[in-house]
XYZ file of C-alpha atoms in Angstrom:
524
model
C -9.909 92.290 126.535
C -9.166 90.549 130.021
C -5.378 91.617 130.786
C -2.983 90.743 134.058
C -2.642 94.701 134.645
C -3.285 95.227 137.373
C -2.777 97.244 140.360
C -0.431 96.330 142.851
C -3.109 96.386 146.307
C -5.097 94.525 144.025
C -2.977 92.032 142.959
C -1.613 91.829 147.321
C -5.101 90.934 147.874
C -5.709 87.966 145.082
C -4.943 84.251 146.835
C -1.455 83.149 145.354
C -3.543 80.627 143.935
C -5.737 82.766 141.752
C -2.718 84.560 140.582
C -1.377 81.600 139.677
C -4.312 80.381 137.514
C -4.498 83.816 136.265
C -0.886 83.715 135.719
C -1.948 80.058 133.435
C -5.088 81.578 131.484
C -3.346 84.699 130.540
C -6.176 87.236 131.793
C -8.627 87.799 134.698
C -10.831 84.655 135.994
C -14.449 85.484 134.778
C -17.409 85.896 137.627
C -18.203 82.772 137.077
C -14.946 81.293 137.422
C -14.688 82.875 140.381
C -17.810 81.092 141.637
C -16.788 77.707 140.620
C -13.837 78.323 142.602
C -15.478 78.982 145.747
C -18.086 76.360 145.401
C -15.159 74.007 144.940
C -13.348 75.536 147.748
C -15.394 75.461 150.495
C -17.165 72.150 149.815
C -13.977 70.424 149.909
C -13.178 72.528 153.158
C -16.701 71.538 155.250
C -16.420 67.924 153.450
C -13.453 67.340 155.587
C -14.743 68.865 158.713
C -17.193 66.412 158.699
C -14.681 63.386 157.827
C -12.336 64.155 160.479
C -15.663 64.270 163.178
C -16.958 61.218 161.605
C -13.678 59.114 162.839
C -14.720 59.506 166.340
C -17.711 56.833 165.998
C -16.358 54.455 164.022
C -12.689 53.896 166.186
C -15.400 53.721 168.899
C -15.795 50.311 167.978
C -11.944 49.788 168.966
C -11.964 51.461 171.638
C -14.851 49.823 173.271
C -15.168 46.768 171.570
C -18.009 44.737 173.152
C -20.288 47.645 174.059
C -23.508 46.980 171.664
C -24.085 51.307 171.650
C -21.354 53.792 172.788
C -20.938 57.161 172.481
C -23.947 59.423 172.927
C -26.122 56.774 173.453
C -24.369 55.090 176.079
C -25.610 58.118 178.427
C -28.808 56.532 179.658
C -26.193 54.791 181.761
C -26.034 57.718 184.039
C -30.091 57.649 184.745
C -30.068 53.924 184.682
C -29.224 50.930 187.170
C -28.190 48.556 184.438
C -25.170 48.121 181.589
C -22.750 48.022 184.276
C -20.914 44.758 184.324
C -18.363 45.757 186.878
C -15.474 43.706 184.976
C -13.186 45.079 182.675
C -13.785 44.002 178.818
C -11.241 42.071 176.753
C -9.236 44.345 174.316
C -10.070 47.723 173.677
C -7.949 50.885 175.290
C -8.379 52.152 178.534
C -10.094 53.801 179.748
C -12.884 53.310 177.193
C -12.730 49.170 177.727
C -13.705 49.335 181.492
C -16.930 48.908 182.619
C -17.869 53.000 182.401
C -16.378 52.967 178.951
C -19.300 53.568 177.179
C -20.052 56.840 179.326
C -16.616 57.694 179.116
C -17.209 57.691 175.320
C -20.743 59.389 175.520
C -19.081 62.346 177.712
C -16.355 63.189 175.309
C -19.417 63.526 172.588
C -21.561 65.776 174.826
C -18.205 67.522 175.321
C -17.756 68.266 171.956
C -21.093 69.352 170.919
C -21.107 71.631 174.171
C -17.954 73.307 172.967
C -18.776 73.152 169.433
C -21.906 75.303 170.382
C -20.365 77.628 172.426
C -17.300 78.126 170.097
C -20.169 78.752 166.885
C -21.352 82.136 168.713
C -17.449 83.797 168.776
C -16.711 82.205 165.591
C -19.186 83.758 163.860
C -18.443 87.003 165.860
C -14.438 86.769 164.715
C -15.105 85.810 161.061
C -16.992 89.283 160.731
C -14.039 91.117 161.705
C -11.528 88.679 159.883
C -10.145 87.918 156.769
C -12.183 84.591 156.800
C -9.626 82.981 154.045
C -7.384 83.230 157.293
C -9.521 82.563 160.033
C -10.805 79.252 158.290
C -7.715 78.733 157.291
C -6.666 78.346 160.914
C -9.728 76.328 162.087
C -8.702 73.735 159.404
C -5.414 73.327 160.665
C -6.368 73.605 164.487
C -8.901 70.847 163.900
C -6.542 68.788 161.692
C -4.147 69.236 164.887
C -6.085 67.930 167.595
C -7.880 65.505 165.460
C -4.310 63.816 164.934
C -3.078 64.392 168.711
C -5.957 62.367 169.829
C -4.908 59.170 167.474
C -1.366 60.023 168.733
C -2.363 58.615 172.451
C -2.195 55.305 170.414
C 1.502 55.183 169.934
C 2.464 57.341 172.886
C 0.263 54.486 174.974
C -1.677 56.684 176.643
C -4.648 56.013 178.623
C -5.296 59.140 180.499
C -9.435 60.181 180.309
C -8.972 63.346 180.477
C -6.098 63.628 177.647
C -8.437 62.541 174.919
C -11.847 64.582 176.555
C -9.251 67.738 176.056
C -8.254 66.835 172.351
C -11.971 66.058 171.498
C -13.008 69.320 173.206
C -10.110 71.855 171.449
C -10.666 70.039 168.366
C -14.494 70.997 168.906
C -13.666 74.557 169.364
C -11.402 74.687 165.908
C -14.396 72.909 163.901
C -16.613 75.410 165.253
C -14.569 77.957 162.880
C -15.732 76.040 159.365
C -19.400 76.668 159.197
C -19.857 80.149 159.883
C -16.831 81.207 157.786
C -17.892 78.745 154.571
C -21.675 79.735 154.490
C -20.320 83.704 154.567
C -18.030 83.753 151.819
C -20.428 81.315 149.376
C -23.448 83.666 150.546
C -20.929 86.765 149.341
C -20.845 85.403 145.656
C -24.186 84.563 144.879
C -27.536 86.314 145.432
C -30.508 85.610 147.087
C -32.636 84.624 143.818
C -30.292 81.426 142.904
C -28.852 80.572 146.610
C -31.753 78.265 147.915
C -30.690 75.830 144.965
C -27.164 76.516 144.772
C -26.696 75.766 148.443
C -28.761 72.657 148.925
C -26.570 70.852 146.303
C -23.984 72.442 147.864
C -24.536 71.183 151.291
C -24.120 67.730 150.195
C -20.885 67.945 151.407
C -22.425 67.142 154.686
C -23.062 63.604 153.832
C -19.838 63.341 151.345
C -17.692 63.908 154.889
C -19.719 61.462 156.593
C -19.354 58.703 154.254
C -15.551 59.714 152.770
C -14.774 60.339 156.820
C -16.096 56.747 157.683
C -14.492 54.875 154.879
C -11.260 55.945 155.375
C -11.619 55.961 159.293
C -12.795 52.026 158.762
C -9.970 51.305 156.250
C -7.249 52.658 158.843
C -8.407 50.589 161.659
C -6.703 47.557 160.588
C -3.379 49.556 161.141
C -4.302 50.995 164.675
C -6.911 52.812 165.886
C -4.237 55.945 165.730
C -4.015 56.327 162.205
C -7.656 56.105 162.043
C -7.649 59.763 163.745
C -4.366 61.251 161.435
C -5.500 60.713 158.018
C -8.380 62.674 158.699
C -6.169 65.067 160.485
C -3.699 65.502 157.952
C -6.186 65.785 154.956
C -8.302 68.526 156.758
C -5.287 70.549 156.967
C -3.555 69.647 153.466
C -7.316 71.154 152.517
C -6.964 73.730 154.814
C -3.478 74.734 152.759
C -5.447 74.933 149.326
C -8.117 76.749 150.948
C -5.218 79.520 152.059
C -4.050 79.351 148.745
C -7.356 79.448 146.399
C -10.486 80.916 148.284
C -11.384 84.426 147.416
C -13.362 85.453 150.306
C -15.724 88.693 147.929
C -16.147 89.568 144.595
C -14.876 93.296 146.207
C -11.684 91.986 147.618
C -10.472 90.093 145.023
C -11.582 92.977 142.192
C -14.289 90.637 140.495
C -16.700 91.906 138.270
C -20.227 91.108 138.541
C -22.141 89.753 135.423
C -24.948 92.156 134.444
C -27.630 90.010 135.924
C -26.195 89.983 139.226
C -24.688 93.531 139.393
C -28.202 95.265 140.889
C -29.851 93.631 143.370
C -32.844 96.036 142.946
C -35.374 96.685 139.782
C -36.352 99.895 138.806
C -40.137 100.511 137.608
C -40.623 104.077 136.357
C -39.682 106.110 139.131
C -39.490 103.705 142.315
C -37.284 101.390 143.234
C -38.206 97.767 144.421
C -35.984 97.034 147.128
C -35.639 92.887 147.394
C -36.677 91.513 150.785
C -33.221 90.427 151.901
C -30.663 93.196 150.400
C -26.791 91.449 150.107
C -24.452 93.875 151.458
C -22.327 92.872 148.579
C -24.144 95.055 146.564
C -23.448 98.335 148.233
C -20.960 100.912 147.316
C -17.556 99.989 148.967
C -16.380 96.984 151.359
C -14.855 99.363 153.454
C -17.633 101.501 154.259
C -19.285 98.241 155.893
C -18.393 97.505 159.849
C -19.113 93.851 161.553
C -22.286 94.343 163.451
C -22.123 93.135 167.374
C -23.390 89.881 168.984
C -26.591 91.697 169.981
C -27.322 93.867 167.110
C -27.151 90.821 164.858
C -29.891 89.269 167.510
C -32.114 91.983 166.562
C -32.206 91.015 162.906
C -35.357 90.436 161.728
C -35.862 86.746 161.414
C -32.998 85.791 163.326
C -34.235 84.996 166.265
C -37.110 82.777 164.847
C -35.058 80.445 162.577
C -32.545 80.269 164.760
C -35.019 78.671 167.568
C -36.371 76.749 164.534
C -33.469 74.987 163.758
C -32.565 74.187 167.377
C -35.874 71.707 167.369
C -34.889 71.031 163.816
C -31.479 69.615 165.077
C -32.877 67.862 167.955
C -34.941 65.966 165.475
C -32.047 65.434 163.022
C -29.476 64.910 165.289
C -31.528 62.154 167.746
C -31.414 59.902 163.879
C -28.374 60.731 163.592
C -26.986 59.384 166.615
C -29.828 56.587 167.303
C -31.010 55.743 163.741
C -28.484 52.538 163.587
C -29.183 51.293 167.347
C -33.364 51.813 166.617
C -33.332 49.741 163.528
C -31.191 47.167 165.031
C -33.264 46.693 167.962
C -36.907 46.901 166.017
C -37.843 43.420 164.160
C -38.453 44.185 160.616
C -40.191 41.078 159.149
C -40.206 39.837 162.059
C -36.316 39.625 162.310
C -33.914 41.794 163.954
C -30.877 42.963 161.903
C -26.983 42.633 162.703
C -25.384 45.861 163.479
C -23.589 46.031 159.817
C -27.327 45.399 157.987
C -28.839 48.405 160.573
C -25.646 50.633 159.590
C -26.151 50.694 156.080
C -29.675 50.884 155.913
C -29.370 53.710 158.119
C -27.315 55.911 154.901
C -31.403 55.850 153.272
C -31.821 58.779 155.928
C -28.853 60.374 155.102
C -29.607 60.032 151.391
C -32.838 61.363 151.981
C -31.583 64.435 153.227
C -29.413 65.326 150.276
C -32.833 65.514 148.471
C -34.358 67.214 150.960
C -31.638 69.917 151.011
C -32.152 70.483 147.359
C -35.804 70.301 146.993
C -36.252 72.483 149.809
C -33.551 75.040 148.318
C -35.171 75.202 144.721
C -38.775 75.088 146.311
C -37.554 78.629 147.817
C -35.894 80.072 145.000
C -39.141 79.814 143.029
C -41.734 81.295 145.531
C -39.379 83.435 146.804
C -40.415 82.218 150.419
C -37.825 80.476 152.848
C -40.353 80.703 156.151
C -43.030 78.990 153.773
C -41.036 76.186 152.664
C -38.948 75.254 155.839
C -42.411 75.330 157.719
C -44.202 73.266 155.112
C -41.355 70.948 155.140
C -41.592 70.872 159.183
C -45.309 70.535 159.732
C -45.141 67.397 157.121
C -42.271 65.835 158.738
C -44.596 65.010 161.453
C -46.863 61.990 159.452
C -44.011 60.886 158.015
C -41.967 60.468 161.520
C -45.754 58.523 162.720
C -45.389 56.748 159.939
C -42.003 55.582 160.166
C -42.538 54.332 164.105
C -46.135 52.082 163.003
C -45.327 51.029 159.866
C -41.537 50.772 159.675
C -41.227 47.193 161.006
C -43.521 45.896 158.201
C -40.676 45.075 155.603
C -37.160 45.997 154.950
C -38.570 48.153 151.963
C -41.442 49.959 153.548
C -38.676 50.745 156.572
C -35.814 52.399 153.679
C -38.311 54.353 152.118
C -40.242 55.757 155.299
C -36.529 56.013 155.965
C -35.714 57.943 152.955
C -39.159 60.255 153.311
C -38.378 61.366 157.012
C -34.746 62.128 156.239
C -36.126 64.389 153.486
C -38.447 66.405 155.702
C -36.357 66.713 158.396
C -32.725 67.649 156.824
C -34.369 69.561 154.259
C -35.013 72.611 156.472
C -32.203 71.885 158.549
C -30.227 72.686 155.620
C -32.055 75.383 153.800
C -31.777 77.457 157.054
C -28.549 76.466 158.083
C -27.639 77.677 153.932
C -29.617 80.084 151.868
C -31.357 81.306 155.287
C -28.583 82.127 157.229
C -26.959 84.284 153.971
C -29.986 85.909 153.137
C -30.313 87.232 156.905
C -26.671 87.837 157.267
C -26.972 90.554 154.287
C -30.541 92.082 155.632
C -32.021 95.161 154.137
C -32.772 96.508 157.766
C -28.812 96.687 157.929
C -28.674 99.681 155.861
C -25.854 98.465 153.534
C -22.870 99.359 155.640
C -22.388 96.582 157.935
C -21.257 92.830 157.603
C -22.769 90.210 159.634
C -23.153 87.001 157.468
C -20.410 84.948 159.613
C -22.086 86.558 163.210
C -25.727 85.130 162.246
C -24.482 81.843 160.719
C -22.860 81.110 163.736
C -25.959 82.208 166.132
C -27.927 80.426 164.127
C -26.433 76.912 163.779
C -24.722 77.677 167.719
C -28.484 77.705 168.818
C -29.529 74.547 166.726
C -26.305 72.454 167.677
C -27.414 73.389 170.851
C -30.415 71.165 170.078
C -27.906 68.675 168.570
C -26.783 67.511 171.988
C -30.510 67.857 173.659
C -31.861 65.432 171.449
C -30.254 62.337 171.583
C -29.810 63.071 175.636
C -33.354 63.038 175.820
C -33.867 60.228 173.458
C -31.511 58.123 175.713
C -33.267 59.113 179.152
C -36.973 58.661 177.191
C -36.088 55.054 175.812
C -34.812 53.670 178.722
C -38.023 54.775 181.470
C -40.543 54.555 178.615
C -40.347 53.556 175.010
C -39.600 54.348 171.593
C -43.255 55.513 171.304
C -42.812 57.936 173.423
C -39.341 59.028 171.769
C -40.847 59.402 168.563
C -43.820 61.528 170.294
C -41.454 63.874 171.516
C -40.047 63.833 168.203
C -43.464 64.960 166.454
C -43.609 67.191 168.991
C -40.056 69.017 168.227
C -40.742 69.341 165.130
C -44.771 71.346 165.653
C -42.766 73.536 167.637
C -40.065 73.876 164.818
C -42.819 75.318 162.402
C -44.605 76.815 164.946
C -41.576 79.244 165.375
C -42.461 80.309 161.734
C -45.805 81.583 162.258
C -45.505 85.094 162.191
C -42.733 84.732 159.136
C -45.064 82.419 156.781
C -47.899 84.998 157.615
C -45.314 87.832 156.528
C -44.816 85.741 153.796
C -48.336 85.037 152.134
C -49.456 88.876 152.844
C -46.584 89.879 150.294
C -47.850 87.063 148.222
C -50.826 88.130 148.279
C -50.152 91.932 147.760
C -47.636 90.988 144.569
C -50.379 89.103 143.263
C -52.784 92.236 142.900
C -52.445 93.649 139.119
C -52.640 97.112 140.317
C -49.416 96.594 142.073
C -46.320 98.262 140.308
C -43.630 97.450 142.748
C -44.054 94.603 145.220
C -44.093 95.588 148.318
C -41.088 94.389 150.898
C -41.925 92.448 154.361
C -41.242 93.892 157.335
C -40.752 90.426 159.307
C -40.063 92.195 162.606
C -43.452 93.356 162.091
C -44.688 90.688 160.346
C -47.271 92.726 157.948
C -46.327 93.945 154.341
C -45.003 97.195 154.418
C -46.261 100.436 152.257
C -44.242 101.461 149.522
């Protein structure tokens, strides 16, 4: 019978918002109560990470009001001899509405990838060491805080460049806190057989920031550009206050107990034991036996180093659409027609779209073969027709260009996000570290640092390539990123299909784990 007794250090280390529901229900929140509270939790949290960087492009418009691209884009500038009109433009804010403004704009973007980047490696590195209820906590607030100083220069009228590069950039270094600390504590409460799915519905929230950040950026504008920067600011850290109040960071911490399916991450067969490829530490004996693992050491992981290269070509990819996407398809003539900006804007969302299935078909695609390597390569190596097809064949029709559109954004976000989920957890909990150290929030970080690393890459390239050659040749290095991408998974997908092959043999009693620094199938 589920009773509030409870010890005292237990009760100290509940949220005040659990104890309050529990307070409400009368008895202890079930497991999977517990999990619905953390799914909850931390999408809302990373949802408005993602509004409150979303704001920056669309005030853009406001800021630099006759530039037809700004922001990243806007960098071929520097290794071109035209776009400079050498007269100031009508409205705007200065800087940003003088004839560098669209560089301006671009810098602070490069600015706050770069930090955002560097910031993921000691992020992860902290949250290991941290109460991460705390430490996110305090990203969400930090970001909230600099998010809203920067819309502040609107009513404090000022026009100083290097003001709002220094918001953009600090605000950069507090979002660099969400990620690392969101994918750790959803990766403590559920195990590597149902994460693949659980997480690529989960990392919708991606998209729902985007679109919620946009909408209410674009709604604000008609009230200043400011306020367009603290509503995001102040929801992020309103969010930021629940997730203080609510998140319970373990099942350990918090006293939860496990349902019976999830209590033994192993299965034994007679007198052996099969050990599961990717062990979560949340399964061993005590939480305070464990120790965070170093920058290094979590380097040396088996698989680490391979995804996390992956997903840096697997960024560039994602993030070059992300960033280009709208300009492309309003400079390509689709029936013979070119688009207005509003038209290329929306029909850009089919990509985004696209990778919300992606996510999810690439997460349950995992769960049920049991292979992440095989499935993010798969999805990798087929992204490459479908980016071909996109460049020859987009410009047919309006429909054949949304659902090229639609297939590309699949294939491309689909491993971005099963690695930068259900890859990331699994690793961050691997056998090889012997149950008694943590390292989820250190190889989240070094994974997604390296690929955001890519993030900025990409569309720099993709400005420098379009402007000396052509979008052929963009696209071409596009295919290209993403053969490399899977090429990086070699030695896992062979890992892989030898323990496929070796569970498939009847005589086997106990499938046999991979040794992916080795890449070969181990002996039991």
């Amino acid at each position: 019978m589920g009773s509030l007794m409870q010890s005292e250090p237990e009760m100290e280390k509940k949220p005040v918002g659990i104890r309050f529901l529990e307070r409400i229900k009368g008895s202890k929140l079930s497991y999977n109560a517990y999990q619905a509270v953390v799914l909850i939790v931390t999408f809302l949290a990373y949802a408005s990470y993602h509004a409150a960087r979303k704001t920056t492009s669309i005030v853009k418009s406001a800021l630099d009001p006759q530039s037809p691209d700004t922001g990243l884009n806007s960098l071929l500038l520097r290794f071109t001899s035209f776009g400079s009109s050498g007269k100031e433009k009508e409205g705007g804010w200065a800087p940003f509405n003088g004839p560098d403004g669209t560089v301006l704009l671009g810098e602070i973007d490069v600015a706050f990838l770069a930090v955002y980047a560097f910031g993921m490696y000691f992020a992860g590195h902290l949250g290991d060491r941290m109460n991460l209820r705390i430490f996110l906590t305090v990203g969400m607030v930090g970001t909230g805080l600099f998010t809203s100083l920067f819309g502040v220069g609107y009513w404090a009228n000022i026009h100083s460049f290097y003001y709002f590069l220094i918001m953009q950039m600090l605000a950069g270094l507090f979002q660099s806190s969400g990620w690392p600390s969101v994918v750790a504590v959803v990766g403590n409460w559920f195990n590597k057989k149902k994460r693949g799915l659980i997480m690529g519905i989960w990392n919708a929230h991606t998209s729902v920031g985007n679109i919620t950040g946009s909408l209410i950026a674009a709604a604000m504008l008609r009230y200043g550009w400011g306020w367009s920067f603290v509503v995001p600011g102040v929801v992020i850290v309103l969010i930021g206050l629940v997730n203080f109040a609510f998140l319970p960071v373990s099942p350990e911490i918090v006293g939860a107990e496990r349902d019976e399916d999830l209590a033994s991450s192993s299965e034994k067969i007679g007198n052996s034991v099969c050990e599961p490829l990717l062990l979560s530490s949340s399964d061993s004996e005590t939480d305070d036996k464990k120790r965070a693992v170093g920058f290094i050491e979590a380097w040396r992981i088996p698989g680490v180093a391979p995804f996390a290269l992956c997903l840096f070509f697997a960024k560039l990819v994602a993030y070059t659409f992300l960033y280009w996407l709208p300009f492309y398809v309003s400079h390509t003539a689709i029936e013979g027609e070119y688009l207005s900006d509003e038209t290329a804007g929306n029909l850009s969302t089919m990509f985004d779209v696209g990778g919300v299935v992606g996510g999810i078909m690439a997460g349950y695609i995992s769960d049920r073969i049991g292979a992440r390597a095989i499935t993010a390569a798969s999805f990798m190596y087929c992204s490459i027709p479908a980016l071909f097809f996109y460049r020859s064949y987009g410009h047919v029709s309006l429909l054949a260009n949304a659902l090229l559109m639609f297939l590309t954004g699949m294939l491309v976000n689909g491993p971005y996000a099963l690695i930068t989920t259900a890859v990331s957890a699994d690793l961050g909990t691997h056998s090889s570290l012997k149950e008694n150290s943590r390292a989820l929030a250190t190889v989240t970080a070094i994974i997604d640092g390296t690929g955001s690393v890519g993030a900025a890459v990409g569309p720099l390239l993709t400005g420098y390539i379009s402007s000396r050659s052509s979008w052929t040749a963009v696209f071409t290095m596009l295919m290209g990123a993403a053969f490399v991408a899977g090429l990086l998974l070699t030695r896992l997908v062979m890992a892989e299909v030898a323990e496929k092959i070796a569970e498939s043999r009847p005589s086997e009693e106990c499938r046999p784990p991979v040794d992916y620094e080795q890449g070969h199938v181990m002996e039991v």
